[in-house]
CSV table of C-alpha atoms in Angstrom, one decimal:
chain,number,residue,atom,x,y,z
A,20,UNK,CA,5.2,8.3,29.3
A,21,UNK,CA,5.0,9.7,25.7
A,22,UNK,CA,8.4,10.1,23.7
A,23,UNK,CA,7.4,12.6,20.9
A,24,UNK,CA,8.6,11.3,17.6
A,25,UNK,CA,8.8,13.1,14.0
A,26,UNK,CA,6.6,10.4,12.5
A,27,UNK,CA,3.3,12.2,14.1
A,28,UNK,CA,4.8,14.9,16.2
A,29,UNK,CA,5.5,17.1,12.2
A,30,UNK,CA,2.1,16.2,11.1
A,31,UNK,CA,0.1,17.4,14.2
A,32,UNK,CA,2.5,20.7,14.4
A,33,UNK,CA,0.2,22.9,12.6
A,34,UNK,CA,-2.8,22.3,15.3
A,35,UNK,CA,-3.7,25.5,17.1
A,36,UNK,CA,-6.5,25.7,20.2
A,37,UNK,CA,-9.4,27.8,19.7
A,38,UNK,CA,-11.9,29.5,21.9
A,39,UNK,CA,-14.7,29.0,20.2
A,40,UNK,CA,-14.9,25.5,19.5
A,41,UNK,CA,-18.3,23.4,19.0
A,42,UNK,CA,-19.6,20.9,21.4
A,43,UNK,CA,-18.5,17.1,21.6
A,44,UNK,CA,-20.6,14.7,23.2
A,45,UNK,CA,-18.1,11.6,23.9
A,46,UNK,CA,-19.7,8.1,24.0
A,47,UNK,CA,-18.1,5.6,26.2
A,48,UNK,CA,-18.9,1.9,26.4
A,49,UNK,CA,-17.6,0.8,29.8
A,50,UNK,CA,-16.4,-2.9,31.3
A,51,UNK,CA,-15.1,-3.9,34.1
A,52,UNK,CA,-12.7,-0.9,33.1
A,53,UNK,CA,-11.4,0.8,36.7
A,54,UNK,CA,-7.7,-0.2,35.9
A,55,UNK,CA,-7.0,2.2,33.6
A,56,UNK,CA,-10.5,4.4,33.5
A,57,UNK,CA,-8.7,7.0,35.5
A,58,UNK,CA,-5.7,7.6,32.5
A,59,UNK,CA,-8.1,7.9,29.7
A,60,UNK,CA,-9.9,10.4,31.5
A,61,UNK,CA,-7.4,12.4,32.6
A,62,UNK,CA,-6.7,12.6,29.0
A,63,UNK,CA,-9.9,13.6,27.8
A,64,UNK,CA,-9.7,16.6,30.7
A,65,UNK,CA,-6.5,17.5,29.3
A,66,UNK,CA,-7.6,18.1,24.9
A,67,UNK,CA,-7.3,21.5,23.9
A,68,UNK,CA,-10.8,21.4,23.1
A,69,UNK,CA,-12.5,22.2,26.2
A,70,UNK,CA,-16.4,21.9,24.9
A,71,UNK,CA,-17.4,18.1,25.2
A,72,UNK,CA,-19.8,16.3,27.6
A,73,UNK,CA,-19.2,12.5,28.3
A,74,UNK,CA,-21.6,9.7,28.5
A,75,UNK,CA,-20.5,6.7,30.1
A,76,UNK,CA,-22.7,2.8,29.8
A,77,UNK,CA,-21.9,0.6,32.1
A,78,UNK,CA,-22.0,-2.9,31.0
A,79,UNK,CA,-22.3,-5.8,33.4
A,80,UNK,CA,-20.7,-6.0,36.7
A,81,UNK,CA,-19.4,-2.5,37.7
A,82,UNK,CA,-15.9,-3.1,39.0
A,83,UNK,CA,-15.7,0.6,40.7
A,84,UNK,CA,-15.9,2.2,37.2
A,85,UNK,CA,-18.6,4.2,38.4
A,86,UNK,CA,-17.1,5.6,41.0
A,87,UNK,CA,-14.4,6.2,39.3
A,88,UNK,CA,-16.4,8.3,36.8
A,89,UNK,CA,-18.2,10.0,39.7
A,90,UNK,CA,-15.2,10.8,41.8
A,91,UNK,CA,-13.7,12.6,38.3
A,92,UNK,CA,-12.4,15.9,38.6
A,93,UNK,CA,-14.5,16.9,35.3
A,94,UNK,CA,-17.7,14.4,36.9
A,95,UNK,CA,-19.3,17.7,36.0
A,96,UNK,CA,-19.5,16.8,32.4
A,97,UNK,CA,-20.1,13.0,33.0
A,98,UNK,CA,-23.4,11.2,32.4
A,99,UNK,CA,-23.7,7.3,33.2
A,100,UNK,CA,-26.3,5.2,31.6
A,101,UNK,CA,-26.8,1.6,32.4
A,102,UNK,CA,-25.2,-0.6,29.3
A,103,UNK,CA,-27.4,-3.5,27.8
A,104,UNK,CA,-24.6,-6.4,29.1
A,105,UNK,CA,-24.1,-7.9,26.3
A,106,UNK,CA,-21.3,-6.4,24.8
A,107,UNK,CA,-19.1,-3.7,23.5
A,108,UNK,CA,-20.7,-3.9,20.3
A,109,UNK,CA,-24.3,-3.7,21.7
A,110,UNK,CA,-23.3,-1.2,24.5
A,111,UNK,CA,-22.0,1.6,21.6
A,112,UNK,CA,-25.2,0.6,19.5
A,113,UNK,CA,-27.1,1.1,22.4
A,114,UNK,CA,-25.1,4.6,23.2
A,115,UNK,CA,-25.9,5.7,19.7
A,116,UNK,CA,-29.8,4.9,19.9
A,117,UNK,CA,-29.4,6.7,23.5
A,118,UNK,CA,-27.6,10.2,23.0
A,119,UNK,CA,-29.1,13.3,21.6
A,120,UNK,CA,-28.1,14.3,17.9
A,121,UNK,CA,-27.1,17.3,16.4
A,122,UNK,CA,-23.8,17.7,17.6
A,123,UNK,CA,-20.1,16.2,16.8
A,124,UNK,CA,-19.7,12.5,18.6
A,125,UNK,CA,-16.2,11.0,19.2
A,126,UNK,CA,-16.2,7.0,20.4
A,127,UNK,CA,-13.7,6.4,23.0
A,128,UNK,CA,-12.5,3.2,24.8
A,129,UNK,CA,-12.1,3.0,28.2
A,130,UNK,CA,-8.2,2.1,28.4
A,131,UNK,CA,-6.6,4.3,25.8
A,132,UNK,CA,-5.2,7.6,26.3
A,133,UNK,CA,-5.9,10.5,23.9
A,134,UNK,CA,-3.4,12.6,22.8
A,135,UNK,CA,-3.8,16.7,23.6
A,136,UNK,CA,-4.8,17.3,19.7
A,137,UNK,CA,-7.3,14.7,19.3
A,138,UNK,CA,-11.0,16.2,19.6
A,139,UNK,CA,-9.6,19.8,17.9
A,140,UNK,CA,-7.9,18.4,15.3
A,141,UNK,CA,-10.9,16.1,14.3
A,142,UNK,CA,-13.2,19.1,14.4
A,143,UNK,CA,-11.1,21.5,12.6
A,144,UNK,CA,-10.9,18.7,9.7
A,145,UNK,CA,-15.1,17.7,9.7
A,146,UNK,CA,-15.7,21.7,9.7
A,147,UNK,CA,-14.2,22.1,6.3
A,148,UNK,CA,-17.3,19.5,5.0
A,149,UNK,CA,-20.7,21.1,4.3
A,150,UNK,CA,-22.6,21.1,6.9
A,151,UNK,CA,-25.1,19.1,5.7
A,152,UNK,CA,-23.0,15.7,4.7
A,153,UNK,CA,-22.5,12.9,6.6
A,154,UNK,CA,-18.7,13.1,7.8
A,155,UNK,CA,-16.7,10.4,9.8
A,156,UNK,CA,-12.7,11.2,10.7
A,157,UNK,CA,-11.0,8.7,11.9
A,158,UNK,CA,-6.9,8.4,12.7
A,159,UNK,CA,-4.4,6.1,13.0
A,160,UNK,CA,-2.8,5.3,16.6
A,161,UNK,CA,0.3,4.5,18.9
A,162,UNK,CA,0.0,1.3,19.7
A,163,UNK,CA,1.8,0.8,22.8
A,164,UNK,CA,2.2,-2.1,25.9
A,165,UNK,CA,0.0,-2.0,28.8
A,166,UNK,CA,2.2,0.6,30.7
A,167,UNK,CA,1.8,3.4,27.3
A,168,UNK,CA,5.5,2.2,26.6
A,169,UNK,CA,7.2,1.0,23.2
A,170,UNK,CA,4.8,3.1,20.6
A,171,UNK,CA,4.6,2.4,17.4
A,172,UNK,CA,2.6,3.6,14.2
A,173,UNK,CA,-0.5,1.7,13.6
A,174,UNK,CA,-1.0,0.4,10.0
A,175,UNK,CA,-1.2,2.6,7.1
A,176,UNK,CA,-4.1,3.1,5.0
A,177,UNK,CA,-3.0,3.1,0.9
A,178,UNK,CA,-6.4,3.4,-0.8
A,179,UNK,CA,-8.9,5.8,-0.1
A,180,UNK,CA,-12.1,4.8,1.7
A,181,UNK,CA,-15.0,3.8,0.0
A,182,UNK,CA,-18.3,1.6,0.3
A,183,UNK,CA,-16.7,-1.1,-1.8
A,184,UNK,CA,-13.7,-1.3,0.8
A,185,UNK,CA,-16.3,-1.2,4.0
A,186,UNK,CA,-18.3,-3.9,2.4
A,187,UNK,CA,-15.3,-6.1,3.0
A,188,UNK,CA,-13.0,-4.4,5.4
A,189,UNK,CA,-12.8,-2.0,8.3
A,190,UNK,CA,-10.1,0.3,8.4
A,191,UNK,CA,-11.1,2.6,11.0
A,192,UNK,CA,-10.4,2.5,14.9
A,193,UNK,CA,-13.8,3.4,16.8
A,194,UNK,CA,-11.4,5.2,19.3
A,195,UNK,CA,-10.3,7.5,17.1
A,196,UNK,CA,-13.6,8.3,15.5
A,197,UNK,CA,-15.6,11.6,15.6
A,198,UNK,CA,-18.4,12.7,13.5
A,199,UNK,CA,-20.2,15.8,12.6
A,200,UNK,CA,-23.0,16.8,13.7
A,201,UNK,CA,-24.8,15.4,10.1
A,202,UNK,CA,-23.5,12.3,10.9
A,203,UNK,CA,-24.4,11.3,14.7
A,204,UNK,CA,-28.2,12.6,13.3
A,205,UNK,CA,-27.6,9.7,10.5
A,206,UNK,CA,-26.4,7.3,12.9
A,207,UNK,CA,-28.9,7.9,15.1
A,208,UNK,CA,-31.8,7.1,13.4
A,209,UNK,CA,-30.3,4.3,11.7
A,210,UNK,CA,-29.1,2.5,15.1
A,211,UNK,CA,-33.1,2.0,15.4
A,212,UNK,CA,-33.1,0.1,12.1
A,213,UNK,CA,-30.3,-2.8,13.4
A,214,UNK,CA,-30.2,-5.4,15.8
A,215,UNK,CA,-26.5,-6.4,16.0
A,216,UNK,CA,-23.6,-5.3,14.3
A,217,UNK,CA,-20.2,-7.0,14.5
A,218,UNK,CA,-18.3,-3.7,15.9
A,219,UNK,CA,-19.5,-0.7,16.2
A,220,UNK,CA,-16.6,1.1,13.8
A,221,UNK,CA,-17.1,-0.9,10.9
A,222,UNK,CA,-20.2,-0.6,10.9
A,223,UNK,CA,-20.0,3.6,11.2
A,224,UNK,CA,-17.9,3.3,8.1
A,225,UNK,CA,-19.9,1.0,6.3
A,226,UNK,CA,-22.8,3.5,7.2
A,227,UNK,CA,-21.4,6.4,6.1
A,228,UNK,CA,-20.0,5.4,3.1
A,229,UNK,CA,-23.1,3.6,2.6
A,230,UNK,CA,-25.0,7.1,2.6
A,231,UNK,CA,-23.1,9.0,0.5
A,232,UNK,CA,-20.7,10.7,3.4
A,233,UNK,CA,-17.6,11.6,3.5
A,234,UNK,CA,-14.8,9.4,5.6
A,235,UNK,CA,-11.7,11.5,6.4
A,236,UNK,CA,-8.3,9.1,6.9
A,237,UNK,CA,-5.8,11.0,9.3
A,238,UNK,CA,-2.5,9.4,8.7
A,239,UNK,CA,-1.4,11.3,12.3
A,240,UNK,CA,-2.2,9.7,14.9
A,241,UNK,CA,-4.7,11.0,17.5
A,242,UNK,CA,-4.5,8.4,20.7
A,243,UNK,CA,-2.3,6.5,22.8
A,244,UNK,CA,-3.6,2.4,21.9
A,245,UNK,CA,-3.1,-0.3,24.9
A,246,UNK,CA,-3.0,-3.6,23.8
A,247,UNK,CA,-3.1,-6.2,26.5
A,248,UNK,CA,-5.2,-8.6,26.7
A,249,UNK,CA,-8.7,-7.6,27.1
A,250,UNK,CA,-8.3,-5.6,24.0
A,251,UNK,CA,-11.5,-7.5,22.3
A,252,UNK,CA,-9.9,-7.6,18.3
A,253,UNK,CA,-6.4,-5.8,18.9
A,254,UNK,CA,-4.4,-3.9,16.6
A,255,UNK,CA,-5.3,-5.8,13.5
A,256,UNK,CA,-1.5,-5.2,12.3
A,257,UNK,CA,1.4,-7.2,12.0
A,258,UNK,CA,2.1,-10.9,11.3
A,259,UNK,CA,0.3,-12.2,14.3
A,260,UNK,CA,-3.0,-10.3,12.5
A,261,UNK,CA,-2.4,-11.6,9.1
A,262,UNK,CA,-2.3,-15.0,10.6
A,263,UNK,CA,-5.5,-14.7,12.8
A,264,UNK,CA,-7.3,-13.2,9.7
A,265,UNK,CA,-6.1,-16.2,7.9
A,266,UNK,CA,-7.7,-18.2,10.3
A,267,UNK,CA,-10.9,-16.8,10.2
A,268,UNK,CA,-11.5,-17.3,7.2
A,269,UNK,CA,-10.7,-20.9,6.9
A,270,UNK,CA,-13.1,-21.2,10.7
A,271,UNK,CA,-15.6,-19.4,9.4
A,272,UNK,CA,-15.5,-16.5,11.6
A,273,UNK,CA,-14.9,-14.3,8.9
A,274,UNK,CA,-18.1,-15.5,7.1
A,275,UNK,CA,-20.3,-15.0,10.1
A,276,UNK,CA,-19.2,-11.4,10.3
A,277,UNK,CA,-19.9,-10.8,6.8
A,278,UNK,CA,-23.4,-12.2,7.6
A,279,UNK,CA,-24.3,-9.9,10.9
A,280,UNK,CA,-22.9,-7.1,8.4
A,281,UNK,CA,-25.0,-7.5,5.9
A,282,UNK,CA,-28.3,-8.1,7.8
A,283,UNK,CA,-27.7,-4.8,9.8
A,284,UNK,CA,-27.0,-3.1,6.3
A,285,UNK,CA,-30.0,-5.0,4.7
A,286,UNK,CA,-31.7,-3.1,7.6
A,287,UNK,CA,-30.6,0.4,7.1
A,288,UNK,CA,-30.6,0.3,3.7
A,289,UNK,CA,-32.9,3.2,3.4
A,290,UNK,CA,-30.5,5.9,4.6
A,291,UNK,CA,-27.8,4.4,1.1
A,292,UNK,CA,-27.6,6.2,-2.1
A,293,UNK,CA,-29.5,4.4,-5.0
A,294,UNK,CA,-26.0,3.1,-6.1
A,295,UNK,CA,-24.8,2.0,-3.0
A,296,UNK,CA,-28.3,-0.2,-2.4
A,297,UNK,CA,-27.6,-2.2,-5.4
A,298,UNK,CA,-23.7,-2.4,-4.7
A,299,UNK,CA,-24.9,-4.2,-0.9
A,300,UNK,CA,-27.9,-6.0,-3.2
A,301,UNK,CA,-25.8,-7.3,-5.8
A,302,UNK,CA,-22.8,-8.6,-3.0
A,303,UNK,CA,-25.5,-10.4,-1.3
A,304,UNK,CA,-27.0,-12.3,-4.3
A,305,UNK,CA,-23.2,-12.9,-5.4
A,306,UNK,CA,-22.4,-14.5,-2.1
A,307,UNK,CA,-25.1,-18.0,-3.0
A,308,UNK,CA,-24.1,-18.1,-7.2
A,309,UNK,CA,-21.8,-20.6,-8.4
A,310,UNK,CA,-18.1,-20.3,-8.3
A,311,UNK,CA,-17.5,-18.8,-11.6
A,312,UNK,CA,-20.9,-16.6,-11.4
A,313,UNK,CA,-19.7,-15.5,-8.0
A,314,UNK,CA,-16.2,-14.5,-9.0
A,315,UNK,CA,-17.4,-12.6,-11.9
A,316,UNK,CA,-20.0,-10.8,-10.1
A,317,UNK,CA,-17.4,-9.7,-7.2
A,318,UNK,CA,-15.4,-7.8,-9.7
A,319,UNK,CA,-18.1,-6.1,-10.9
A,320,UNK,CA,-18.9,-5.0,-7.3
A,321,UNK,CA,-15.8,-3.4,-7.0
A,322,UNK,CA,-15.1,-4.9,-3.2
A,323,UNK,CA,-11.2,-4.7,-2.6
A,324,UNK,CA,-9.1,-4.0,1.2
A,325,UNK,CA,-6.3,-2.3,1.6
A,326,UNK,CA,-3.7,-4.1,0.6
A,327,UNK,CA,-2.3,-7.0,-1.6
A,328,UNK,CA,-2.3,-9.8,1.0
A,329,UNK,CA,-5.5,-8.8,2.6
A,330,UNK,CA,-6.9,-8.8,-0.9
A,331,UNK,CA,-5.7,-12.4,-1.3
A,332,UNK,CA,-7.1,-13.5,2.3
A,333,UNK,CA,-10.4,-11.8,0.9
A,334,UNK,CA,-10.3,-13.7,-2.7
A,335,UNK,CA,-9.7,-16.8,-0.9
A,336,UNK,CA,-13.0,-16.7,1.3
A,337,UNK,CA,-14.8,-15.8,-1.9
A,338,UNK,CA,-13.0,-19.4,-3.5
A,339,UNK,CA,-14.0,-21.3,-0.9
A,340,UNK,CA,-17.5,-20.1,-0.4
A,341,UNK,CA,-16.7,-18.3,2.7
A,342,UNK,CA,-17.2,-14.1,2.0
């Protein structure tokens, strides 16, 4: 199934298993998932980490996920909740509002498969951050075909994160995210403040960055990433991407996001640093001035992406009226 290659096989290397690690609760949103349920579990049985717990929403029609989760060898450590139907989006918010705080949380989807490092090597990276700081790793994947076959690197990430960037972008995969235990008490209180979000892992990064935090950007990657068709966004990589962001901006999609984004920020506004609150203030006012007042005002925000073209595709909306 997995061909180890240098490009994350070197990086990882230096990972060693410990005895004495801390406890990760793993939060699961789960649809109609049975077909490939049973991989990603046995995965999660499998990390070198040993200490994590599992809780499971079930969204909508259960398909035999359930008893998928209940038959488990590691059932043990399992925990299934009733989802909210309607959404992957609403059923993480409604995992986050749902499970204890305190200790480190990592997202996980329910087709992937993780890679024997992932949990341990998140912790050992969030336990060099004072204890008291919001901290967020996340990692770049394989992406692979439906059968784990053909992997390649998912995108690279040039400039470090920031507010500015999450204002505008998401860079982070919400399977590959885990946070410390600072964090999942931030995110926790502040899942009350929101109704909707557009994805769950954009809006963790524009939360934590929002508050000051610390985001951590692993350029090994820690998972196994099936894209098939359910996938609800995809790999956001390649031409295909750059021509379905393209088009969301000219459909307004894009614009809608940006509006769900900032009314769930608007809302939790109260966990930002002084600085960040006026960055989020100031975007929002910029959004409704004038063409010239609303370029201006931009720049002095500071929002940018990644990279060159997805700064161009972002510059664009803000031309036509569409951030």
């Amino acid at each position: 199934m997995l061909q180890a290659t240098p490009e994350w096989q070197t990086a990882v290397c230096g990972y060693e298993a410990r005895a004495d690690w801390p406890p990760v609760t793993v939060l699961m949103a789960v649809h109609r998932g049975a077909a490939h349920l049973p991989e990603q579990l046995d995965s999660l049985t499998d990390q070198q980490h040993k200490n994590w717990s599992l809780v499971a929403s079930i969204d909508g029609e259960d398909d035999g996920s359930g008893d998928i989760l209940e038959a488990h060898p590691s059932a043990a450590r399992i925990t299934r909740i009733a989802g909210p139907g309607r959404g992957a989006a609403a059923n993480f918010l409604h995992l986050m509002r749902e499970v204890e705080p305190g200790s480190y949380w990592a997202f996980s989807d329910q087709d992937d498969f993780w890679l024997p490092h992932k949990l341990g090597r998140a912790v050992e990276r969030l336990e060099d951050m004072p204890w008291n700081t919001p901290a967020m790793y996340h990692s770049r994947s394989l992406v692979t075909d439906v059968g784990l076959d053909n992997h390649r690197l998912s995108a690279a990430r040039p400039r470090p994160p920031s507010f500015a960037n999450a204002l505008v972008q998401n860079i982070a995969g919400g399977n590959t995210i885990v946070l410390n235990p600072a964090a999942s008490r931030l995110v926790h209180a502040a899942s009350h403040d929101v109704e909707d979000v557009v994805v769950h892992d954009w809006w963790l990064y524009q939360l934590i960055t929002g508050a000051g935090g610390t985001v951590i950007h692993d350029d090994a990657p820690s998972l196994l990433y099936r894209q098939h068709g359910d996938n609800l966004i995809g790999a956001n990589d390649g031409m295909r991407a750059r021509a379905s962001r393209l088009r969301m901006v000219l459909d307004g999609t894009y614009k809608t996001w940006m509006e769900v984004n900032l009314a769930a920020l608007q809302a939790c506004a109260k966990h930002f640093t002084p600085e960040n609150r006026s960055l989020l203030r100031r975007l929002v006012i910029a959004r409704h001035q004038p063409l010239a007042v609303r370029m201006k005002m931009l720049r002095n925000v500071g929002i940018h992406r990644q990279t060159q073209f997805a700064s161009s595709v972002m510059w664009l909306s803000v031309i036509l009226g569409r951030l």
